[in-house]
mmCIF file of C-alpha atoms in Angstrom:
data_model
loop_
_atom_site.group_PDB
_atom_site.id
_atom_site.type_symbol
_atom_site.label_atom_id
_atom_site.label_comp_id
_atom_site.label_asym_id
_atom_site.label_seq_id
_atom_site.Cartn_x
_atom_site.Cartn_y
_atom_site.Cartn_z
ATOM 1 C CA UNK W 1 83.472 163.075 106.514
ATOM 2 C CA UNK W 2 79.789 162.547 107.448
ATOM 3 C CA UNK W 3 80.106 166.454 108.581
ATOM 4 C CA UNK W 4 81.243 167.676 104.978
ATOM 5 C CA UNK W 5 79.053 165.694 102.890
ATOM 6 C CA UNK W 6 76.289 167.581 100.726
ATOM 7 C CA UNK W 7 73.322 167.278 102.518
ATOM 8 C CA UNK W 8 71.543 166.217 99.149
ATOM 9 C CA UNK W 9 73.943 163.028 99.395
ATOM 10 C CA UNK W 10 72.430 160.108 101.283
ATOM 11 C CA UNK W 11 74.413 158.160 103.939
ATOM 12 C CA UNK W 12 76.366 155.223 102.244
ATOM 13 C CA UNK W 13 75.569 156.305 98.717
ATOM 14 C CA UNK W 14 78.968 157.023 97.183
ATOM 15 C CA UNK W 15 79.828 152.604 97.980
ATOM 16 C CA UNK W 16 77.194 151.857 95.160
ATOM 17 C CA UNK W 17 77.534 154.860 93.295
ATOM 18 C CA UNK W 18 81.501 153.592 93.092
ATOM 19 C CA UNK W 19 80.277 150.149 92.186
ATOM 20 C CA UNK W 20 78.017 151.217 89.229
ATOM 21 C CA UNK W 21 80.637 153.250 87.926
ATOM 22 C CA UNK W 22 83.200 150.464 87.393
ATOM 23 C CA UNK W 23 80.465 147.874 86.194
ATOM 24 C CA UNK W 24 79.706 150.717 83.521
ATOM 25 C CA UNK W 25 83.691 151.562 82.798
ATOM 26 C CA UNK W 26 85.178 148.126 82.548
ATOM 27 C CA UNK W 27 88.398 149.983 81.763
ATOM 28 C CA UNK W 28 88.570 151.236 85.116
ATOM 29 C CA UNK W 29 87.622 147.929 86.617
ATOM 30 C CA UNK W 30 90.885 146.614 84.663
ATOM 31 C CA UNK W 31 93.495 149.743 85.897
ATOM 32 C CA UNK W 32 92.253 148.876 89.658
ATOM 33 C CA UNK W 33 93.296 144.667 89.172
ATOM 34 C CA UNK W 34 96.347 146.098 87.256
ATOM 35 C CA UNK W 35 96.631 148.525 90.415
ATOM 36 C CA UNK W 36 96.389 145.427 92.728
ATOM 37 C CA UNK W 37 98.751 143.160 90.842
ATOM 38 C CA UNK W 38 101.503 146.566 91.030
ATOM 39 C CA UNK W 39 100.800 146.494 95.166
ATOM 40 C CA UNK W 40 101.108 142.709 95.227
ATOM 41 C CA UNK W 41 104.230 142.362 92.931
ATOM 42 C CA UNK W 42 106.452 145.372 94.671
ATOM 43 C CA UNK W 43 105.207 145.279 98.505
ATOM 44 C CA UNK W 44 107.807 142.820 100.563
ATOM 45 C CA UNK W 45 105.329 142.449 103.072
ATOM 46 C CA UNK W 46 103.536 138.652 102.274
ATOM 47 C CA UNK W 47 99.812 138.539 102.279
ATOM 48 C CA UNK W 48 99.285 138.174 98.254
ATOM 49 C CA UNK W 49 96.342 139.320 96.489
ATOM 50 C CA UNK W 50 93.814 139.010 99.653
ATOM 51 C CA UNK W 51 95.776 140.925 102.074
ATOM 52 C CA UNK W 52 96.579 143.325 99.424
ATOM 53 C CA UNK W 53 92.003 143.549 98.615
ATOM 54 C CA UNK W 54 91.718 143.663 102.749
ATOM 55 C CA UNK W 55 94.079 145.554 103.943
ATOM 56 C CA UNK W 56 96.238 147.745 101.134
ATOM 57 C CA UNK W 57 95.158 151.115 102.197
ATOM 58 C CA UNK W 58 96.795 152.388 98.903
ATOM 59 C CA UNK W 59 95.000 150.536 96.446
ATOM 60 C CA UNK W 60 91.714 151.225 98.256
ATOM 61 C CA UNK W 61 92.794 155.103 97.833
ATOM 62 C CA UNK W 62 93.422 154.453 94.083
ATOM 63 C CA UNK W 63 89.918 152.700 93.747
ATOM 64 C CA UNK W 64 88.243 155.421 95.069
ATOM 65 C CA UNK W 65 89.833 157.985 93.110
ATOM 66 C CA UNK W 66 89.461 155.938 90.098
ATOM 67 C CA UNK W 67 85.494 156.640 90.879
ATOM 68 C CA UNK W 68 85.892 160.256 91.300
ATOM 69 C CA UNK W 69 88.051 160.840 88.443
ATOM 70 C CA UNK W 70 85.273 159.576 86.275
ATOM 71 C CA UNK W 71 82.731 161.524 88.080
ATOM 72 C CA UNK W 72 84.881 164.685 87.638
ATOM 73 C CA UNK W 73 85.426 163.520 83.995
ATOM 74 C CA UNK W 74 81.496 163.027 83.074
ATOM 75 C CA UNK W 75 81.063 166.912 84.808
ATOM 76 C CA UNK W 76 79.912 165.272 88.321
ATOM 77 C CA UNK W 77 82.231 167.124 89.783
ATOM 78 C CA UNK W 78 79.856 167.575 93.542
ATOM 79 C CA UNK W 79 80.011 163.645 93.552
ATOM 80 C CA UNK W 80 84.103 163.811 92.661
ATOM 81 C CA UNK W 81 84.652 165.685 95.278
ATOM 82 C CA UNK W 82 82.040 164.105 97.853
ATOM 83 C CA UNK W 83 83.875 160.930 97.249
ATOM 84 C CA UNK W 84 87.390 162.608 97.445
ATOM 85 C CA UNK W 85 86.469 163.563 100.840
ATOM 86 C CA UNK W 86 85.103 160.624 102.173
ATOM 87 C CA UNK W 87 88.104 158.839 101.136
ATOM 88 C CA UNK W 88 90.331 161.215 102.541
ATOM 89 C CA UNK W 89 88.770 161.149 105.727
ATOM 90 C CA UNK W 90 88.921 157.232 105.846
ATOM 91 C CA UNK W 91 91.863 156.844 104.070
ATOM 92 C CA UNK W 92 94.368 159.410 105.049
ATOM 93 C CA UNK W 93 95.337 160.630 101.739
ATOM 94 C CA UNK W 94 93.771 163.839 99.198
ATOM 95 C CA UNK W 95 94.229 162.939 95.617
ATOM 96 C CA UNK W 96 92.419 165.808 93.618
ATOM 97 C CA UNK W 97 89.672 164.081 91.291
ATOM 98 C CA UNK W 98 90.890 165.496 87.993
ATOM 99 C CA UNK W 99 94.677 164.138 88.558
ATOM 100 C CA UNK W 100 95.311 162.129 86.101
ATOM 101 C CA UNK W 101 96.682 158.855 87.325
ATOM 102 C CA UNK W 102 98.430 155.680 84.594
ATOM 103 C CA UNK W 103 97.903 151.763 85.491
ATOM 104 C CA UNK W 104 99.852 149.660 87.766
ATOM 105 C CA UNK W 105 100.798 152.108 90.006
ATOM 106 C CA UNK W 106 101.843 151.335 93.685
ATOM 107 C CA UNK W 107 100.525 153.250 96.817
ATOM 108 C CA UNK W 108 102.493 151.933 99.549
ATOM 109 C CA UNK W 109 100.456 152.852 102.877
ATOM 110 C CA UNK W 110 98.755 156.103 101.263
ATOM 111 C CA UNK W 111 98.878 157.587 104.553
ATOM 112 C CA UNK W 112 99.731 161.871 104.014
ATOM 113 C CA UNK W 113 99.496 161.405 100.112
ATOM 114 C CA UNK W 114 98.592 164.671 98.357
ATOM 115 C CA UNK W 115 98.124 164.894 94.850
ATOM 116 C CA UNK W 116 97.180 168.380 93.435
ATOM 117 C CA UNK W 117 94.712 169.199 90.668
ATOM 118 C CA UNK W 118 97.007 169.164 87.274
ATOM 119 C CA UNK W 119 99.013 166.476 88.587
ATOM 120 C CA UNK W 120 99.946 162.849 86.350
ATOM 121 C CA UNK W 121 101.038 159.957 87.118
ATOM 122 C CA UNK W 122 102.032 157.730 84.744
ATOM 123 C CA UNK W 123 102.216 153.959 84.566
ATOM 124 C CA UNK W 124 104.519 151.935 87.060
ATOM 125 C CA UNK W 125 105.182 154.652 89.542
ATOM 126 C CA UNK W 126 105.729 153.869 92.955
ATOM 127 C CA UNK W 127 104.762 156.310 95.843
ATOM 128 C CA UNK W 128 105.037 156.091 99.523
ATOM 129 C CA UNK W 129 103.780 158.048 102.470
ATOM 130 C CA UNK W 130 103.537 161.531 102.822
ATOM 131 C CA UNK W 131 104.452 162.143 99.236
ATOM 132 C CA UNK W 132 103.044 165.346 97.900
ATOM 133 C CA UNK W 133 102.662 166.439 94.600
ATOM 134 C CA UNK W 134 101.525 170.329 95.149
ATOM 135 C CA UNK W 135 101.691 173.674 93.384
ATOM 136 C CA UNK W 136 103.902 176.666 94.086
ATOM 137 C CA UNK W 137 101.238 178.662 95.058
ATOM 138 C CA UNK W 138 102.380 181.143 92.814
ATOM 139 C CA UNK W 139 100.919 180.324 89.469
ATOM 140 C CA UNK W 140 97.815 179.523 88.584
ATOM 141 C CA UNK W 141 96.351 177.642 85.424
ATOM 142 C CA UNK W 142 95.799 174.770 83.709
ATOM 143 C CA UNK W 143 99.613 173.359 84.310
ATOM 144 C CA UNK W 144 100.547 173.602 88.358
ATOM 145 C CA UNK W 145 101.643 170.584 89.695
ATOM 146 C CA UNK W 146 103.840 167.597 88.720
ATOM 147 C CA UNK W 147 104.054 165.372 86.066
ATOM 148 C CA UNK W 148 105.639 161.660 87.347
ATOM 149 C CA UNK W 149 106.763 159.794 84.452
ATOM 150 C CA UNK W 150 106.812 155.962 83.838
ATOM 151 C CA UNK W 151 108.443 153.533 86.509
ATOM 152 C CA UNK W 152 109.309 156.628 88.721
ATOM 153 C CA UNK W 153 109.930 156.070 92.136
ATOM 154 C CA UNK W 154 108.931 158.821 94.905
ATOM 155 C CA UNK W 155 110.353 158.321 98.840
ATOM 156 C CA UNK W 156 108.779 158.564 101.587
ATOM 157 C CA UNK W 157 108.143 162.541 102.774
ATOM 158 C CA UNK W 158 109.067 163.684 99.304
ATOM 159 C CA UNK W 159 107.838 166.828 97.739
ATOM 160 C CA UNK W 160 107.810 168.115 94.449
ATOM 161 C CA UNK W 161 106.420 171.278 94.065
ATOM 162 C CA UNK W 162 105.038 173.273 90.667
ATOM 163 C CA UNK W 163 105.194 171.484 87.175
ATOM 164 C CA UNK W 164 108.121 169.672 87.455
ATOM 165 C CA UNK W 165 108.693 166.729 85.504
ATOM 166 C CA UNK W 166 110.390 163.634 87.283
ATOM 167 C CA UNK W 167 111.880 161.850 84.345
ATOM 168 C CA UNK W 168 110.984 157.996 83.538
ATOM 169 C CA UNK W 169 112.511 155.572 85.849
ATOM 170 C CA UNK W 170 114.126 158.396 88.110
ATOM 171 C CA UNK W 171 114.689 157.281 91.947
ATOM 172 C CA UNK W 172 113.457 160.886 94.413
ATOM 173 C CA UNK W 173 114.971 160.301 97.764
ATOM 174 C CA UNK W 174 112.701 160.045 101.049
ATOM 175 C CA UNK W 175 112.256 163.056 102.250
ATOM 176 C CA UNK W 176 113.496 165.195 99.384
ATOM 177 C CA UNK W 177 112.042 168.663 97.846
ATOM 178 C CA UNK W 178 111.849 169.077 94.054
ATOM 179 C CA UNK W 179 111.776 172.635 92.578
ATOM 180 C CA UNK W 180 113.262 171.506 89.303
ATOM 181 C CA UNK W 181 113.028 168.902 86.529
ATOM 182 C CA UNK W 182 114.974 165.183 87.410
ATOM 183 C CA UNK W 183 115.937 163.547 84.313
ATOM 184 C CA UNK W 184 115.453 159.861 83.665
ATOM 185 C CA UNK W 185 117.439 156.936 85.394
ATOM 186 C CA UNK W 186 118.726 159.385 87.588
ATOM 187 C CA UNK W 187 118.308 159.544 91.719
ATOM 188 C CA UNK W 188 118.048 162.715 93.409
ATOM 189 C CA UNK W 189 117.811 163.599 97.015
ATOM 190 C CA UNK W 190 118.208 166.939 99.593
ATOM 191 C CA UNK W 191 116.745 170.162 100.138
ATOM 192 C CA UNK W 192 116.872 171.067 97.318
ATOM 193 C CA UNK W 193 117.042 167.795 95.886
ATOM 194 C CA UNK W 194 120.389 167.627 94.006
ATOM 195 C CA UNK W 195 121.607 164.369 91.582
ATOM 196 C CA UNK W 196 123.727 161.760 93.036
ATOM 197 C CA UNK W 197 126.423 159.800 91.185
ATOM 198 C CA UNK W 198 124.863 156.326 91.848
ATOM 199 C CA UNK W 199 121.397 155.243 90.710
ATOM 200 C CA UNK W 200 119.249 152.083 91.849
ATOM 201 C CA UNK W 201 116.203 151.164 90.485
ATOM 202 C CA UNK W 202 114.330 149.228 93.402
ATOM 203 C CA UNK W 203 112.123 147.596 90.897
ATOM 204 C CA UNK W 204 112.703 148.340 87.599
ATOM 205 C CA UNK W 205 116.461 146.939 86.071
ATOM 206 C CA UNK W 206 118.879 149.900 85.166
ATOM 207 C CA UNK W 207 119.484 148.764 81.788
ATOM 208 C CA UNK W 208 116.434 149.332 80.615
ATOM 209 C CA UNK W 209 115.968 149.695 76.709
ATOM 210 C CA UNK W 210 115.795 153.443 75.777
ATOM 211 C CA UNK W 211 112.064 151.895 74.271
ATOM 212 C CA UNK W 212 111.114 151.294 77.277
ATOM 213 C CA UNK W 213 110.540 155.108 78.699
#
């Protein structure tokens, strides 16, 4: 990282810079605890709050990209990326500064976690490593990559490719390749991911109220 920062940027600049930004943005101070509470809650590994601070790897990934996001959103977009760098190079994952992530959202590990530039995730999703949210490569605009909705769940490995939309509360299997919309409360898996006749919600009960999505 300390090879592709802007020489303009001092050494250790971006940890205050980060700081300063949520003191000014309490909103974004309260989606990172809300973040933390998500990683807490739905990881089955003990270690509470603290171990999640210490050592969750995803919610330090979502912390930094709630900093660049509001870099890239007040037109800062050097510093966005600068920080997007550094905490891919630390971290092990490239979330794209303008995605647009929700609240309570859980990064399990973060490690291989791509996340293009039109990308959204909405509130409640759970992601694990290696996910990637990328483009086809063959359109370009303002609407290329996925949009995640509400209490999704995304495997391990998976990939969902172009602006798909993966339905609220919809289960993507590990290691499964989405080219085409998944509708809600439904579990796909396969290349190409295909629906399959039985759906379990890890987290989220499957009688949810139609309200709810």
């Amino acid at each position: 990282a300390r090879l592709l920062r802007p020489a303009w940027l001092a050494p250790g600049a971006l940890g205050p810079l980060a700081e300063a930004l949520f003191a000014a943005h309490p909103q974004d101070a309260a989606a990172a605890l809300a973040d933390l509470d998500a990683i807490t809650t739905r990881n089955f590994e003990p270690g509470g709050l603290l171990g999640s601070w210490i050592g969750g790897r995803g919610f330090h990934m979502l912390l930094a990209h709630r900093a660049a996001h509001r870099l890239w959103a007040q037109g800062r977009t050097e510093l966005a990326m600068a920080l997007k760098t550094e905490a891919a190079a630390s971290l092990g994952a490239d979330i794209h500064p303008a995605a647009r992530l929700g609240q309570r959202i859980f990064l399990d590990h973060g490690l291989g976690l791509v996340v293009g530039e039109t990308a959204v995730i909405e509130d409640d999703v759970s992601l694990w490593h290696g996910v990637t949210l990328g483009s086809t490569l063959t359109k370009g605009g303002e609407d290329r990559h996925p949009k995640v909705r509400r209490g999704a769940v995304l495997g391990a490995g998976a990939t969902l490719l172009g602006p798909v939309e993966i339905g609220a509360y919809a289960v993507v299997a590990a290691g499964s390749v989405v080219l085409a919309d998944v509708a809600p409360r439904s579990t796909v898996a396969g290349n190409p991911a295909t629906p399959r006749r039985r759906h379990r919600h890890p987290y989220f009960p499957a009688d949810l109220p139609e309200s709810a999505a």
